[in-house]
Short mmCIF file of C-alpha atoms and ligand atoms in Angstrom, two decimals:
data_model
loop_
_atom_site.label_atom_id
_atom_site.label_comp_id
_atom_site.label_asym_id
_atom_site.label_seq_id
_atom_site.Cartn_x
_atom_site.Cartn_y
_atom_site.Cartn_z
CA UNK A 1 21.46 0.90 9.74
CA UNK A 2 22.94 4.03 7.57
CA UNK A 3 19.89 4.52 5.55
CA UNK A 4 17.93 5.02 8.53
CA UNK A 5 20.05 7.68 10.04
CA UNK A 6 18.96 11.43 10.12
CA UNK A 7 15.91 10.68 7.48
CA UNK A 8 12.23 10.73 8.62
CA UNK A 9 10.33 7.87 8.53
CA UNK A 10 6.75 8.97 6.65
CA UNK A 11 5.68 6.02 5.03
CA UNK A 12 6.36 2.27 4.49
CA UNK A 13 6.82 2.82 0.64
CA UNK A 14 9.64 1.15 -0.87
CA UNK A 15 10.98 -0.29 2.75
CA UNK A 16 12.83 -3.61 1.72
CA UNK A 17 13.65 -6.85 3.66
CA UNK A 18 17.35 -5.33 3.77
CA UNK A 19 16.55 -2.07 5.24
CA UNK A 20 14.68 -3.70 7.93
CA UNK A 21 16.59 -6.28 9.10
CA UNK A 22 19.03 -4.76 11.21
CA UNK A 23 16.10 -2.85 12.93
CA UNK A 24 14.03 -6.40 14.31
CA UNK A 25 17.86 -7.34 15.24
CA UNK A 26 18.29 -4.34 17.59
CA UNK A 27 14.74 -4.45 18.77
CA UNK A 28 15.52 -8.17 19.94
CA UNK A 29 17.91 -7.35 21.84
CA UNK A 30 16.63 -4.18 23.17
CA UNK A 31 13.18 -6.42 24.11
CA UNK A 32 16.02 -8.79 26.19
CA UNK A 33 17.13 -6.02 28.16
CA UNK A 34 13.76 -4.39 28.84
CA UNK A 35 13.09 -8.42 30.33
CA UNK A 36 16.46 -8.47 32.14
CA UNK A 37 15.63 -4.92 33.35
CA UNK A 38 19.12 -3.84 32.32
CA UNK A 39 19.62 -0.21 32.00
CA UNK A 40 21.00 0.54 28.54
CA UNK A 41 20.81 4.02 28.86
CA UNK A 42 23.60 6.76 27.95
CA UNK A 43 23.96 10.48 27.84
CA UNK A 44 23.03 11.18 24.03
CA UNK A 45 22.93 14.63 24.35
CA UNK A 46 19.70 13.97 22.02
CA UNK A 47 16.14 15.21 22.20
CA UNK A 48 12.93 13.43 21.03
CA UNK A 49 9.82 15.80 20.77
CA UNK A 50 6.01 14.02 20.25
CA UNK A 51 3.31 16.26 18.69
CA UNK A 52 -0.15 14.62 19.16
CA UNK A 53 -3.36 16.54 17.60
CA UNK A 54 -5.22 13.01 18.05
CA UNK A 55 -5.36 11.04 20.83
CA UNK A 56 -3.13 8.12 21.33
CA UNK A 57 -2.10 5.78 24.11
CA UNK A 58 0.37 2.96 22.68
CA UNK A 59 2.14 5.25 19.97
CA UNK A 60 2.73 8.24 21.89
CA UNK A 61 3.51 6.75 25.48
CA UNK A 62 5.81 3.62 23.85
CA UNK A 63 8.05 6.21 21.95
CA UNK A 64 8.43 8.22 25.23
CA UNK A 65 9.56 4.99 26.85
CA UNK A 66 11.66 4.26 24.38
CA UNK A 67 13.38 7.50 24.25
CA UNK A 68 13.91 7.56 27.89
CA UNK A 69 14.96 3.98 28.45
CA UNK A 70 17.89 5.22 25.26
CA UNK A 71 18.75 8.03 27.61
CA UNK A 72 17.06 10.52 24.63
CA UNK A 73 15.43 13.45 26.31
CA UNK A 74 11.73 13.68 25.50
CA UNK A 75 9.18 16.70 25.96
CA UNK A 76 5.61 15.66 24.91
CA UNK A 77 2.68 17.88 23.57
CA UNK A 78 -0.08 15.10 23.71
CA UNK A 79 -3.17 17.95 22.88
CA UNK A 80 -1.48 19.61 19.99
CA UNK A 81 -4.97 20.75 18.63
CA UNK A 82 -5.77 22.93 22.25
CA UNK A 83 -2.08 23.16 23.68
CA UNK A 84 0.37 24.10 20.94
CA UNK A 85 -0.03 27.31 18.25
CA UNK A 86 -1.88 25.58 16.03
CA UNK A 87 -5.14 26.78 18.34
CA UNK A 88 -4.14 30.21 17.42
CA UNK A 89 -3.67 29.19 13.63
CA UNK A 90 0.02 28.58 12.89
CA UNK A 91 0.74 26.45 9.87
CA UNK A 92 2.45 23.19 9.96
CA UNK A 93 5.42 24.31 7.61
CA UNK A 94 5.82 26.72 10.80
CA UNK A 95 5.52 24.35 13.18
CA UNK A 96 7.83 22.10 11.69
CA UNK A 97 10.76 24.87 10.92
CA UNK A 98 10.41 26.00 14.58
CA UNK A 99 10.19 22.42 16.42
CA UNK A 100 13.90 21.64 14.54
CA UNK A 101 15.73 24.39 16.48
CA UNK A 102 14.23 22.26 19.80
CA UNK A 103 14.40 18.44 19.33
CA UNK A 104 16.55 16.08 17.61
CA UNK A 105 14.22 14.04 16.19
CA UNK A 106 9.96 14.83 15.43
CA UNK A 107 6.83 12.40 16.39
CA UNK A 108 3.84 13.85 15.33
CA UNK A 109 0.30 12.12 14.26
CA UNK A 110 -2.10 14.55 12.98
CA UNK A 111 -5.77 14.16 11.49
CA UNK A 112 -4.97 15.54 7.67
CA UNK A 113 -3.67 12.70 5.40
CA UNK A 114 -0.18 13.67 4.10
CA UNK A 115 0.36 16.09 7.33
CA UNK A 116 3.61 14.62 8.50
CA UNK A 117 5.06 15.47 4.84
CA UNK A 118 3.63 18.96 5.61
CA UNK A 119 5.77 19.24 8.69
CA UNK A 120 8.66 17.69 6.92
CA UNK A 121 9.04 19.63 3.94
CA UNK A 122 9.88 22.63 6.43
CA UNK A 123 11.64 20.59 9.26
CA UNK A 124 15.43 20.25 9.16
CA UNK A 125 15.55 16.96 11.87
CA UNK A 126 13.37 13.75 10.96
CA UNK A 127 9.76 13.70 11.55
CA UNK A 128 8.28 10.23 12.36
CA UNK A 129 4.45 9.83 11.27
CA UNK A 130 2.76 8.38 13.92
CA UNK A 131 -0.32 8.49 12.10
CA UNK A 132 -1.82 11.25 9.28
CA UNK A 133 -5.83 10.71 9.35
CA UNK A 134 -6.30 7.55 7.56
CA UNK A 135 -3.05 7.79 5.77
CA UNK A 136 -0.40 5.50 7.05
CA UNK A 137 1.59 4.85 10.58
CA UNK A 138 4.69 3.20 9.29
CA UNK A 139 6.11 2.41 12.64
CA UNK A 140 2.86 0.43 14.22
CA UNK A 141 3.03 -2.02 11.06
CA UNK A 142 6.89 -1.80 12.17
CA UNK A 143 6.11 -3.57 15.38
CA UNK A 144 3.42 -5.25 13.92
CA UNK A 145 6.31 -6.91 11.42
CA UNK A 146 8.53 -7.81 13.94
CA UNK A 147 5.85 -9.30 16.09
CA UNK A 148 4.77 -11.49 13.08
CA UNK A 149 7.98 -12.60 12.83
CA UNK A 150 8.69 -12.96 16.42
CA UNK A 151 5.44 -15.83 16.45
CA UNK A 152 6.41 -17.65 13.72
CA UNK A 153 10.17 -17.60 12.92
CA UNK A 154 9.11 -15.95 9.23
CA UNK A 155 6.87 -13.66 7.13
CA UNK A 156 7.48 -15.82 3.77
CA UNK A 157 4.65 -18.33 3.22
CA UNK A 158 2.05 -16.95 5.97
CA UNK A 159 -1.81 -16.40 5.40
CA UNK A 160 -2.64 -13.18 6.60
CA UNK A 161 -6.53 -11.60 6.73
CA UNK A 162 -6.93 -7.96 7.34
CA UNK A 163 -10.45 -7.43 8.78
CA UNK A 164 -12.46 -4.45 9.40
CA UNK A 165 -12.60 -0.85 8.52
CA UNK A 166 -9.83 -1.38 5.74
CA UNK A 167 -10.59 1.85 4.28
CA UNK A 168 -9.75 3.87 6.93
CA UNK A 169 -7.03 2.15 9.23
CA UNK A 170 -3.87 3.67 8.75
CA UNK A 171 -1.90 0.66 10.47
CA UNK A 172 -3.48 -1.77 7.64
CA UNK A 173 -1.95 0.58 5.12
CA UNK A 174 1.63 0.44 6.51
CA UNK A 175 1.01 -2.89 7.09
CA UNK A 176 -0.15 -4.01 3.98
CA UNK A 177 2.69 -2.30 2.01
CA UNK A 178 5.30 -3.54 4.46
CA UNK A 179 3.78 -7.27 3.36
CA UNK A 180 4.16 -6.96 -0.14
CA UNK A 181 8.37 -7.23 0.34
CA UNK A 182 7.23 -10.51 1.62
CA UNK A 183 5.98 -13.59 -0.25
CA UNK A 184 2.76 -14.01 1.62
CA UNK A 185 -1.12 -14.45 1.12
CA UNK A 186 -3.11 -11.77 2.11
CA UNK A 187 -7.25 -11.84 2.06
CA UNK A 188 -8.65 -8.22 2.67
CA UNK A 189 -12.11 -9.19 4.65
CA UNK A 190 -14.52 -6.23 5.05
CA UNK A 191 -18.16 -4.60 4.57
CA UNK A 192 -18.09 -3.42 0.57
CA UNK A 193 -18.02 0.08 2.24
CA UNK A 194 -14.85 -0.40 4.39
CA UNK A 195 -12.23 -2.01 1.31
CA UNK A 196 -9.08 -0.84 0.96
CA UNK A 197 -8.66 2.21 -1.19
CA UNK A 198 -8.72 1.44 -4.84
CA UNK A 199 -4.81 2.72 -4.84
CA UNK A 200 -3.77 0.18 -2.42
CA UNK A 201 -5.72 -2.75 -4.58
CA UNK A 202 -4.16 -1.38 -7.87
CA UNK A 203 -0.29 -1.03 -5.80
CA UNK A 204 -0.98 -4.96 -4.62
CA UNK A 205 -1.84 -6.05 -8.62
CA UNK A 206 0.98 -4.12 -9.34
CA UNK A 207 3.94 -5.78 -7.11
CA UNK A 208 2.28 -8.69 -8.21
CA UNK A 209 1.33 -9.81 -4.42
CA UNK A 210 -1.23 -12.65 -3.78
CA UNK A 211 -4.17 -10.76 -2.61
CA UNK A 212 -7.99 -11.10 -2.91
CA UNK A 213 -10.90 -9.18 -1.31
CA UNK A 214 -13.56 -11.30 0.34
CA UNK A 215 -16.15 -10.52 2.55
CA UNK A 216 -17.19 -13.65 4.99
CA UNK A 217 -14.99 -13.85 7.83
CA UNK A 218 -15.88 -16.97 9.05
CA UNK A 219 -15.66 -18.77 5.63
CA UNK A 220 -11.80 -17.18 5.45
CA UNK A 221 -10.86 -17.42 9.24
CA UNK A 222 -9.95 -21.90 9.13
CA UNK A 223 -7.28 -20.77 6.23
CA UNK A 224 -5.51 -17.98 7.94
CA UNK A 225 -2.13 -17.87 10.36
CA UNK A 226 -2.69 -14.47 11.13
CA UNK A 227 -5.71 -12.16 11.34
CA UNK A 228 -5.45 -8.63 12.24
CA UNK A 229 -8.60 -7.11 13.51
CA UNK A 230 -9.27 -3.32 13.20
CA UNK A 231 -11.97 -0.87 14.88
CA UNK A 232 -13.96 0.69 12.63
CA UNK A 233 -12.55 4.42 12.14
CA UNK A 234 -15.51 6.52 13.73
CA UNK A 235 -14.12 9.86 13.52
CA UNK A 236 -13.45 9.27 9.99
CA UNK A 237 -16.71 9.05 9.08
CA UNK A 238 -18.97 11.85 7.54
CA UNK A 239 -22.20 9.80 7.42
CA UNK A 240 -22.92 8.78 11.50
CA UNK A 241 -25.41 6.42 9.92
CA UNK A 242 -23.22 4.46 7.66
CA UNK A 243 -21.02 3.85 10.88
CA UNK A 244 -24.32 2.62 13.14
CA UNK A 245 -24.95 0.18 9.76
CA UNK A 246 -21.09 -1.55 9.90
CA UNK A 247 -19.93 -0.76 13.20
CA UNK A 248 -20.80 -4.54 13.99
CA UNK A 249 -20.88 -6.29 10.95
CA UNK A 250 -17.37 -7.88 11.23
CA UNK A 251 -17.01 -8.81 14.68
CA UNK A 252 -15.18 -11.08 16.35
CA UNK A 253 -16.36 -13.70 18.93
CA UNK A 254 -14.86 -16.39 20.96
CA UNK A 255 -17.05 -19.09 19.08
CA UNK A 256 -16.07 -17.97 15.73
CA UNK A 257 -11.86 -18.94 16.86
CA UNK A 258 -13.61 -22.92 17.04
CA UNK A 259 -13.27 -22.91 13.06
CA UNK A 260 -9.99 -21.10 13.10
CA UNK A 261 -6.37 -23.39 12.99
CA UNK A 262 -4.69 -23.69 16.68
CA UNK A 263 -1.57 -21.68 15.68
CA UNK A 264 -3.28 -19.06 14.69
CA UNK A 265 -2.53 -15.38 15.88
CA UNK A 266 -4.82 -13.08 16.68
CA UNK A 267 -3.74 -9.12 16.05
CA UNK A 268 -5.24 -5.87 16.68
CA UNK A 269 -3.61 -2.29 17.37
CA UNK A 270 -5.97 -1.22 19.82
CA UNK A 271 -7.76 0.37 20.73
CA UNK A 272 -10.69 -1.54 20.65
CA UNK A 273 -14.67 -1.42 20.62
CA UNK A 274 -17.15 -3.30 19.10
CA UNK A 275 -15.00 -5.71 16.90
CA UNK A 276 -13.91 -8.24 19.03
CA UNK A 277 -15.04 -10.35 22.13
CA UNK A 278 -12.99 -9.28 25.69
CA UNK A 279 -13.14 -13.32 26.29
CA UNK A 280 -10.64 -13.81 23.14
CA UNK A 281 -8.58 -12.27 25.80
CA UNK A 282 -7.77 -15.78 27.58
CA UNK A 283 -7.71 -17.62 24.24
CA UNK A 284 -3.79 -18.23 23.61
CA UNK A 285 -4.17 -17.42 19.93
CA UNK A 286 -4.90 -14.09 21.03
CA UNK A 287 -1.43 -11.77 20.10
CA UNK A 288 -2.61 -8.69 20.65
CA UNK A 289 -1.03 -7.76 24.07
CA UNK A 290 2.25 -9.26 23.43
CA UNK A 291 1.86 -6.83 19.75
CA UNK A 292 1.45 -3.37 21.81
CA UNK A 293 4.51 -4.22 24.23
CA UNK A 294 6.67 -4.85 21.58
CA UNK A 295 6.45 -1.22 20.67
CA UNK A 296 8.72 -0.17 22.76
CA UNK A 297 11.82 -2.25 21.95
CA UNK A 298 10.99 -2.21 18.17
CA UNK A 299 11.02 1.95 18.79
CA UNK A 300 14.06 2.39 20.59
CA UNK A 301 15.60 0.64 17.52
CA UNK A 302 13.79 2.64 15.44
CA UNK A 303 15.33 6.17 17.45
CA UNK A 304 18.74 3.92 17.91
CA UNK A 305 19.13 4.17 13.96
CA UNK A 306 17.29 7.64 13.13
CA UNK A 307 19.69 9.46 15.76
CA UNK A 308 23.01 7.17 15.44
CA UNK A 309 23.10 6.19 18.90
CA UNK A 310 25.87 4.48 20.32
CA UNK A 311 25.70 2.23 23.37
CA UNK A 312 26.44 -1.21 24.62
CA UNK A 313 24.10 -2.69 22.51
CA UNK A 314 24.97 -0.83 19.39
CA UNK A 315 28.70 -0.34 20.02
CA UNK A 316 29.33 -3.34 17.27
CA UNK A 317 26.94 -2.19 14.54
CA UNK A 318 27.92 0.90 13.78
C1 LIG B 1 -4.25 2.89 15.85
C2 LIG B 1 -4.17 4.28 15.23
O1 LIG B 1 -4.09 5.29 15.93
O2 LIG B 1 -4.16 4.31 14.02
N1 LIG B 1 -3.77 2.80 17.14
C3 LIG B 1 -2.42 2.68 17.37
O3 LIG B 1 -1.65 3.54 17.03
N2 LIG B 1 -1.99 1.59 17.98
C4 LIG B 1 -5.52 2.18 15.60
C5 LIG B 1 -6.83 2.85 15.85
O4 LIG B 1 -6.94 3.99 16.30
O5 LIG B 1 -7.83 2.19 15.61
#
């Protein structure tokens, strides 16, 4: 729990099955209490600020949820781009040094890749990335972890296909470096134009991780325990018609889940578009609800640790 305290959380680089342990701990018992509808909250005399210049419903509203359900006081600017200095052209090294004289701890996702370093570098409290353009968003393939380990009992062993725009999800990159602590299979399934960056490939070949690239869903889909689904990045695109071309390509429908095993789980951030059939909805392989609740609890861990809260759940583990 010490390593996590006062230090921002920017990228899933280097996390370790040690570090993250007492984290999915805490967030199970945080997710029993959120069932039991016990109030865990104290006075913390802490603050929580978010900073969105994207949009964002799961990310932004699940921290404020979990701050207040900690008793962690939260103030939100969810339209950073129109509603915050940065219209008027302030710098995110100013930003950041001004936001640390009013919040304890930083949330901000921003459209630049390495942005949430930006802020850091000049930010005397932790900054959480909650997503830098197609960058990373270390605390989505947090939840995304602990879910995965919630539905089967372990990590070690499983098949897991990424599938989609792999080039530019953020969640698949948190996610994919999160995995390779792990000793799992993972099959990269996309359009040729939507692969992970050739940095992530070489970083896989490097840890020595059992990955391949393929490109036929339905030939990989009967082999797989978990598939994670992703919508393909529009706003990161500079060429509209390259997006019409693979918006589609990899989609998901209810009759393609007939070849896939019974146990399998069926994952997706969200939002969602194109990618994947509303009927999968009713199919119980599909995960992907029971993944966006568990933000929450796996967050209020997250702050729990960042901020060295104390409270009836911690009072033992610190
Ligand atoms: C994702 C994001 O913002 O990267 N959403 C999320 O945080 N749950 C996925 C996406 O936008 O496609």
């Amino acid at each position: 729990m010490q390593s996590w305290q006062g230090s921002s959380v920017l990228s899933t680089e280097g996390w370790t099955k040690q570090k993250l342990l007492p984290i999915f701990d805490l967030a199970a018992k945080y997710k029993h209490c959120i069932e039991e509808k016990k109030d865990i909250s104290v006075q913390t005399g802490r603050s929580c600020l978010t900073l969105f210049y994207e949009p964002s419903t799961r990310t932004r509203l699940s921290f404020e949820s979990a701050a207040n359900r900690l008793g962690v006081k939260c103030s939100a600017v969810a339209n950073a781009v129109n509603d915050s200095s940065a219209f008027k052209g302030e710098t995110l090294e100013d930003t950041g040094r001004i936001l640390s004289a009013y919040a304890d701890v930083i949330v901000m996702r921003h459209p630049e890749l390495g942005s949430s370093k930006k802020l850091a570098s000049h930010a005397s409290v932790p900054v959480v990335n909650a997503g830098d353009g197609a960058g990373e968003h270390p605390t989505q393939a947090l939840l995304d972890l602990f879910t995965l380990k919630e539905a089967f009992g372990r990590i070690e062993g499983l098949r897991v296909g990424f599938c989609g725009d792999l080039k530019n999800s953020r969640t698949v990159h948190s996610l994919l470096r999160l995995l390779s602590a792990y000793d799992c299979e993972i099959i990269a399934i996309s359009p040729r134009e939507l692969e992970f960056p050739t940095t992530f490939i070489e970083e896989m070949k490097k840890e020595s991780v059992s990955f391949r690239v393929e490109h036929d869903l339905r030939v990989e889909l009967p082999k797989l325990d978990m598939l994670y689904m992703t919508r393909v990045q529009k706003e990161r695109f500079e060429d509209p018609s390259l997006y019409e071309k693979v918006k589609k390509e990899y989609a998901l429908k209810q009759r393609d889940l007939e070849l896939a095993s019974e146990k399998l789980k069926v994952f997706h951030p969200l939002p969602r578009v194109d990618e994947m059939d509303r009927d999968i909805d009713s199919d119980k392989r599909a995960h992907y609800f029971v993944q966006a609740a568990n933000g929450v609890p796996v967050r209020m861990a997250l702050l729990t640790a960042m901020l060295g809260i104390r409270n009836s759940v911690t009072a033992e583990m610190f």
